[in-house]
Amino acid sequence: MYAISRNTLLAGTALAGAFLFSASAVQAQLSTPAASPKSTIQQRVGLTDVTITYSRPSLRGRKAFGGLVPYDKRWRTGANATTSIKFSDDVTVEGKKVPAGEYGIYTIPKKNEWIVVLNKSTKQGADVDAFKDDEDVARFTVKSYMLPSLIAEKITAPKQGKVETFTINFTDLTPATANVAMEWELTGVKFKISSDVETKVMAQIDEKVVKNASPNANDLAAAAAYYYDNDKDLKQALAWMQKANANEPKFWNVHTEAKIRLKMKDYKGAVTAAEQSKKLALDAKNNDYAVMNDQLMVQAKKDGKL
């Protein structure tokens, strides 16, 4: 048997104790809820993905603007790290061209309006005065608005309580635009994001349909629907949709054909297409489209005096 010296035993005991202390320290670390929790929201605007990441402070009995957030001073538009907004493609924000990329959202709240700044710096945190103005990609002013709870009592709509926790949302969506709404306590502001849908979609139609000798049914139907929705050449839209429906008609595409014909004032053709779409929809057990086709037929017969 090997003899073990007293010093060796002491060293081993100390090392073991160090490991136990280290493990205890790791286990003792607590994970607790953040006072201003982080949030990420994403919205597709047209064909562009827009992502906003921010931390959300709460009132907790305090005053937001003119209190926690002084008027006429830069604000990180949230808490903790700088609030950021990321665009997957070039966009227009309140009339300002903004390249694809990620930017910090800095604001200067005033009593009746806010200055909103998109800046290349996303790492300022609380040091909002350190970023460089020459790195701004957009700067604009938007009017602030009162939330419904401050509107005169004669309003018939239900009142809204204070927004306790700072909130950013996407609102007022259209096929090519959305508003970013920022609300806290009794105050809100909005700014508009526009995506260049027309150029992108028309380029796809040109490539996949117009210049393609053998376009597939899905692309033909999508092109026809886009022309219908955007009041373009309806004769061309009808030709594409008829071609899409030639071999394996789908009830949703035949319904779009009926809508195109109705807009062209081809009332008999609209009824015929709606009847076909309804039959296909019922065969597929889709009652929603059956109802929509019934409604379209009523409209076509009324407008065409059939």
Short mmCIF file of C-alpha atoms in Angstrom, two decimals:
data_model
loop_
_atom_site.label_atom_id
_atom_site.label_comp_id
_atom_site.label_asym_id
_atom_site.label_seq_id
_atom_site.Cartn_x
_atom_site.Cartn_y
_atom_site.Cartn_z
CA MET A 1 0.00 0.00 0.00
CA TYR A 2 1.17 3.48 -0.80
CA ALA A 3 1.49 5.94 2.04
CA ILE A 4 -0.40 9.21 1.59
CA SER A 5 1.14 12.27 3.14
CA ARG A 6 -0.84 14.69 5.31
CA ASN A 7 -0.12 17.53 2.82
CA THR A 8 -1.55 15.51 -0.05
CA LEU A 9 -4.72 14.83 1.92
CA LEU A 10 -5.08 18.49 2.78
CA ALA A 11 -4.59 19.53 -0.86
CA GLY A 12 -7.18 17.03 -2.03
CA THR A 13 -9.65 18.18 0.58
CA ALA A 14 -9.15 21.83 -0.43
CA LEU A 15 -9.60 20.99 -4.13
CA ALA A 16 -12.77 19.06 -3.45
CA GLY A 17 -14.05 21.94 -1.37
CA ALA A 18 -13.34 24.36 -4.19
CA PHE A 19 -15.34 22.23 -6.63
CA LEU A 20 -18.23 21.99 -4.17
CA PHE A 21 -18.17 25.75 -3.64
CA SER A 22 -18.09 26.36 -7.39
CA ALA A 23 -21.02 24.01 -7.99
CA SER A 24 -22.96 25.61 -5.15
CA ALA A 25 -22.32 29.07 -6.59
CA VAL A 26 -23.64 28.01 -9.97
CA GLN A 27 -26.71 26.39 -8.44
CA ALA A 28 -27.31 29.49 -6.30
CA GLN A 29 -27.69 31.81 -9.31
CA LEU A 30 -31.33 32.82 -9.64
CA SER A 31 -33.32 33.51 -12.77
CA THR A 32 -35.98 36.09 -12.02
CA PRO A 33 -38.46 37.98 -14.24
CA ALA A 34 -37.05 41.13 -15.83
CA ALA A 35 -38.59 44.42 -14.77
CA SER A 36 -38.80 45.37 -18.47
CA PRO A 37 -39.09 42.07 -20.36
CA LYS A 38 -37.74 41.73 -23.88
CA SER A 39 -40.17 41.32 -26.76
CA THR A 40 -39.78 40.62 -30.47
CA ILE A 41 -42.58 41.16 -32.98
CA GLN A 42 -42.51 40.43 -36.70
CA GLN A 43 -44.80 41.37 -39.55
CA ARG A 44 -44.67 40.83 -43.29
CA VAL A 45 -45.42 44.12 -45.01
CA GLY A 46 -46.05 43.39 -48.66
CA LEU A 47 -43.14 41.07 -49.45
CA THR A 48 -40.83 42.49 -46.77
CA ASP A 49 -40.28 41.04 -43.30
CA VAL A 50 -40.12 43.68 -40.56
CA THR A 51 -38.84 42.71 -37.10
CA ILE A 52 -38.88 44.93 -34.01
CA THR A 53 -37.04 43.98 -30.80
CA TYR A 54 -37.56 46.05 -27.66
CA SER A 55 -37.83 45.90 -23.87
CA ARG A 56 -41.15 46.84 -22.25
CA PRO A 57 -41.17 49.06 -19.16
CA SER A 58 -44.32 49.33 -17.03
CA LEU A 59 -45.83 52.32 -15.22
CA ARG A 60 -46.21 50.82 -11.74
CA GLY A 61 -48.01 53.92 -10.56
CA ARG A 62 -45.63 56.33 -12.24
CA LYS A 63 -46.15 58.88 -15.02
CA ALA A 64 -44.77 57.93 -18.43
CA PHE A 65 -44.24 61.04 -20.57
CA GLY A 66 -43.12 64.10 -18.74
CA GLY A 67 -42.10 61.75 -15.90
CA LEU A 68 -40.16 58.55 -16.59
CA VAL A 69 -39.56 59.80 -20.12
CA PRO A 70 -38.79 63.55 -20.14
CA TYR A 71 -40.22 65.66 -22.94
CA ASP A 72 -37.83 67.06 -25.56
CA LYS A 73 -35.05 64.55 -24.83
CA ARG A 74 -33.85 61.49 -26.72
CA TRP A 75 -35.31 58.18 -25.60
CA ARG A 76 -34.24 54.65 -26.48
CA THR A 77 -37.96 53.94 -27.10
CA GLY A 78 -38.23 51.28 -24.44
CA ALA A 79 -35.87 50.06 -21.73
CA ASN A 80 -32.53 48.26 -21.45
CA ALA A 81 -30.94 47.73 -24.89
CA THR A 82 -31.75 50.02 -27.80
CA THR A 83 -35.03 49.23 -29.54
CA SER A 84 -34.26 47.97 -33.05
CA ILE A 85 -36.13 47.56 -36.31
CA LYS A 86 -34.97 45.27 -39.11
CA PHE A 87 -36.09 45.29 -42.76
CA SER A 88 -35.44 42.34 -45.07
CA ASP A 89 -35.75 44.62 -48.15
CA ASP A 90 -35.58 48.30 -48.96
CA VAL A 91 -38.64 50.16 -47.68
CA THR A 92 -40.07 53.65 -47.36
CA VAL A 93 -40.73 54.94 -43.84
CA GLU A 94 -42.87 58.08 -43.62
CA GLY A 95 -41.75 59.01 -47.12
CA LYS A 96 -38.05 58.39 -46.42
CA LYS A 97 -36.17 55.71 -48.37
CA VAL A 98 -34.59 53.21 -45.96
CA PRO A 99 -32.24 50.44 -47.19
CA ALA A 100 -32.61 46.85 -45.99
CA GLY A 101 -30.87 46.38 -42.65
CA GLU A 102 -31.24 46.79 -38.88
CA TYR A 103 -31.49 50.17 -37.17
CA GLY A 104 -32.01 51.64 -33.73
CA ILE A 105 -35.30 53.45 -33.09
CA TYR A 106 -34.70 56.63 -31.09
CA THR A 107 -37.46 59.08 -30.30
CA ILE A 108 -37.84 62.57 -28.88
CA PRO A 109 -41.32 62.72 -27.33
CA LYS A 110 -42.94 66.15 -27.21
CA LYS A 111 -46.37 67.06 -25.86
CA ASN A 112 -48.13 67.04 -29.24
CA GLU A 113 -45.66 65.31 -31.55
CA TRP A 114 -42.66 62.98 -31.57
CA ILE A 115 -39.46 63.08 -33.56
CA VAL A 116 -38.60 59.54 -34.66
CA VAL A 117 -35.05 58.66 -35.71
CA LEU A 118 -33.80 55.48 -37.37
CA ASN A 119 -30.05 55.33 -36.82
CA LYS A 120 -27.40 52.80 -37.80
CA SER A 121 -26.35 52.43 -34.15
CA THR A 122 -28.19 49.66 -32.30
CA LYS A 123 -25.88 49.41 -29.28
CA GLN A 124 -26.35 52.71 -27.40
CA GLY A 125 -28.62 51.44 -24.64
CA ALA A 126 -29.19 54.26 -22.15
CA ASP A 127 -26.42 56.38 -23.72
CA VAL A 128 -28.78 57.88 -26.26
CA ASP A 129 -26.75 61.06 -26.75
CA ALA A 130 -23.64 59.24 -27.96
CA PHE A 131 -24.81 58.11 -31.37
CA LYS A 132 -23.85 60.13 -34.41
CA ASP A 133 -26.45 62.16 -36.28
CA ASP A 134 -24.65 61.51 -39.55
CA GLU A 135 -25.56 57.83 -39.13
CA ASP A 136 -29.28 58.62 -39.26
CA VAL A 137 -31.05 56.82 -42.11
CA ALA A 138 -34.40 58.52 -41.51
CA ARG A 139 -35.71 61.30 -39.27
CA PHE A 140 -39.33 62.44 -39.27
CA THR A 141 -41.99 63.99 -37.06
CA VAL A 142 -45.35 62.38 -36.32
CA LYS A 143 -48.29 63.73 -34.34
CA SER A 144 -49.09 62.02 -31.06
CA TYR A 145 -52.66 60.98 -30.28
CA MET A 146 -54.71 60.44 -27.17
CA LEU A 147 -55.97 56.96 -26.45
CA PRO A 148 -59.78 56.55 -26.27
CA SER A 149 -59.85 56.94 -22.51
CA LEU A 150 -59.06 60.66 -22.89
CA ILE A 151 -61.70 61.35 -25.53
CA ALA A 152 -64.81 63.22 -24.42
CA GLU A 153 -67.33 61.13 -22.51
CA LYS A 154 -69.99 61.56 -25.18
CA ILE A 155 -68.19 58.93 -27.31
CA THR A 156 -70.29 55.79 -27.59
CA ALA A 157 -67.42 53.31 -28.00
CA PRO A 158 -66.08 51.61 -24.85
CA LYS A 159 -63.29 53.49 -23.15
CA GLN A 160 -59.81 52.03 -23.04
CA GLY A 161 -57.82 52.03 -19.82
CA LYS A 162 -54.26 53.18 -19.50
CA VAL A 163 -51.65 51.13 -21.35
CA GLU A 164 -49.71 49.91 -18.33
CA THR A 165 -46.80 48.39 -20.25
CA PHE A 166 -45.11 50.12 -23.19
CA THR A 167 -46.38 48.44 -26.34
CA ILE A 168 -45.34 48.43 -30.00
CA ASN A 169 -47.69 46.87 -32.56
CA PHE A 170 -48.21 46.65 -36.31
CA THR A 171 -51.59 48.12 -37.29
CA ASP A 172 -53.65 49.23 -40.32
CA LEU A 173 -52.26 46.54 -42.64
CA THR A 174 -52.73 46.78 -46.41
CA PRO A 175 -51.12 44.61 -49.14
CA ALA A 176 -48.16 47.02 -49.27
CA THR A 177 -48.17 49.07 -46.05
CA ALA A 178 -48.40 48.89 -42.26
CA ASN A 179 -48.25 51.33 -39.39
CA VAL A 180 -46.00 50.87 -36.39
CA ALA A 181 -47.97 52.02 -33.34
CA MET A 182 -46.19 52.85 -30.08
CA GLU A 183 -48.47 53.34 -27.06
CA TRP A 184 -47.94 53.87 -23.36
CA GLU A 185 -50.13 55.26 -20.61
CA LEU A 186 -52.55 57.55 -22.50
CA THR A 187 -50.34 58.50 -25.45
CA GLY A 188 -49.67 56.91 -28.81
CA VAL A 189 -47.86 57.64 -32.06
CA LYS A 190 -47.74 55.86 -35.41
CA PHE A 191 -45.39 55.82 -38.37
CA LYS A 192 -45.99 54.22 -41.76
CA ILE A 193 -43.88 51.60 -43.53
CA SER A 194 -44.37 51.06 -47.27
CA SER A 195 -42.98 48.15 -49.26
CA ASP A 196 -42.47 48.26 -53.03
CA VAL A 197 -44.78 45.36 -53.86
CA GLU A 198 -45.72 46.47 -57.37
CA THR A 199 -42.21 46.38 -58.83
CA LYS A 200 -41.42 42.99 -57.30
CA VAL A 201 -44.68 41.31 -58.28
CA MET A 202 -44.69 42.68 -61.82
CA ALA A 203 -41.11 41.47 -62.29
CA GLN A 204 -42.18 37.99 -61.19
CA ILE A 205 -45.18 37.99 -63.50
CA ASP A 206 -42.98 39.09 -66.38
CA GLU A 207 -40.50 36.28 -65.70
CA LYS A 208 -42.81 33.42 -64.72
CA VAL A 209 -45.87 34.15 -66.88
CA VAL A 210 -45.34 36.66 -69.68
CA LYS A 211 -41.94 35.42 -70.87
CA ASN A 212 -42.46 31.79 -69.88
CA ALA A 213 -43.56 29.54 -72.74
CA SER A 214 -45.16 27.07 -70.32
CA PRO A 215 -46.29 28.86 -67.13
CA ASN A 216 -47.77 26.60 -64.47
CA ALA A 217 -51.37 26.89 -63.30
CA ASN A 218 -50.47 28.35 -59.92
CA ASP A 219 -48.45 31.21 -61.43
CA LEU A 220 -51.17 31.92 -63.99
CA ALA A 221 -53.82 32.06 -61.27
CA ALA A 222 -51.68 34.26 -59.01
CA ALA A 223 -50.99 36.69 -61.87
CA ALA A 224 -54.68 36.83 -62.76
CA ALA A 225 -55.68 37.45 -59.13
CA TYR A 226 -53.08 40.23 -58.79
CA TYR A 227 -54.40 41.93 -61.93
CA TYR A 228 -57.96 41.65 -60.60
CA ASP A 229 -57.09 42.97 -57.13
CA ASN A 230 -55.14 45.92 -58.52
CA ASP A 231 -57.51 46.96 -61.33
CA LYS A 232 -55.15 46.06 -64.15
CA ASP A 233 -55.97 44.58 -67.57
CA LEU A 234 -59.03 42.42 -66.84
CA LYS A 235 -59.03 40.78 -70.28
CA GLN A 236 -55.49 39.59 -69.64
CA ALA A 237 -56.44 38.47 -66.14
CA LEU A 238 -59.36 36.45 -67.53
CA ALA A 239 -57.17 34.83 -70.19
CA TRP A 240 -54.63 33.75 -67.58
CA MET A 241 -57.29 32.42 -65.23
CA GLN A 242 -59.04 30.48 -67.96
CA LYS A 243 -55.71 28.90 -68.88
CA ALA A 244 -55.08 28.06 -65.22
CA ASN A 245 -58.51 26.42 -64.99
CA ALA A 246 -58.28 24.55 -68.31
CA ASN A 247 -57.08 21.15 -67.07
CA GLU A 248 -57.67 20.85 -63.31
CA PRO A 249 -59.95 23.67 -62.19
CA LYS A 250 -59.83 24.54 -58.49
CA PHE A 251 -62.92 25.97 -56.87
CA TRP A 252 -61.04 29.02 -55.54
CA ASN A 253 -59.59 29.82 -58.97
CA VAL A 254 -62.93 29.40 -60.72
CA HIS A 255 -64.44 31.72 -58.11
CA THR A 256 -61.80 34.32 -59.01
CA GLU A 257 -62.76 33.87 -62.66
CA ALA A 258 -66.35 34.63 -61.68
CA LYS A 259 -65.21 37.79 -59.87
CA ILE A 260 -63.19 38.90 -62.89
CA ARG A 261 -66.18 38.40 -65.18
CA LEU A 262 -68.43 40.30 -62.76
CA LYS A 263 -66.02 43.24 -62.74
CA MET A 264 -65.97 43.10 -66.56
CA LYS A 265 -69.82 43.20 -66.48
CA ASP A 266 -70.02 39.78 -68.12
CA TYR A 267 -72.90 38.87 -65.84
CA LYS A 268 -73.94 35.63 -67.54
CA GLY A 269 -70.34 34.45 -67.61
CA ALA A 270 -69.99 35.36 -63.93
CA VAL A 271 -73.04 33.27 -63.01
CA THR A 272 -71.80 30.31 -65.06
CA ALA A 273 -68.35 30.42 -63.42
CA ALA A 274 -69.88 30.83 -59.95
CA GLU A 275 -72.10 27.80 -60.51
CA GLN A 276 -69.08 25.72 -61.51
CA SER A 277 -67.07 26.98 -58.52
CA LYS A 278 -69.96 26.18 -56.15
CA LYS A 279 -70.21 22.60 -57.42
CA LEU A 280 -66.46 22.10 -57.04
CA ALA A 281 -66.57 23.63 -53.56
CA LEU A 282 -69.41 21.38 -52.41
CA ASP A 283 -67.59 18.34 -53.80
CA ALA A 284 -64.61 19.43 -51.68
CA LYS A 285 -66.94 20.01 -48.67
CA ASN A 286 -66.05 23.70 -48.55
CA ASN A 287 -69.26 25.46 -47.59
CA ASP A 288 -67.61 28.87 -47.25
CA TYR A 289 -66.90 29.06 -50.98
CA ALA A 290 -70.35 27.69 -51.76
CA VAL A 291 -71.85 30.62 -49.85
CA MET A 292 -69.53 33.14 -51.53
CA ASN A 293 -70.56 31.83 -54.94
CA ASP A 294 -74.24 32.12 -54.03
CA GLN A 295 -73.64 35.73 -53.03
CA LEU A 296 -71.77 36.45 -56.25
CA MET A 297 -74.58 34.96 -58.34
CA VAL A 298 -77.15 37.12 -56.55
CA GLN A 299 -75.03 40.21 -57.26
CA ALA A 300 -74.46 39.28 -60.93
CA LYS A 301 -78.16 38.62 -61.53
CA LYS A 302 -79.10 41.88 -59.84
CA ASP A 303 -76.53 44.01 -61.73
CA GLY A 304 -77.22 42.29 -65.04
CA LYS A 305 -80.99 42.19 -64.51
CA LEU A 306 -80.92 38.48 -65.35
#
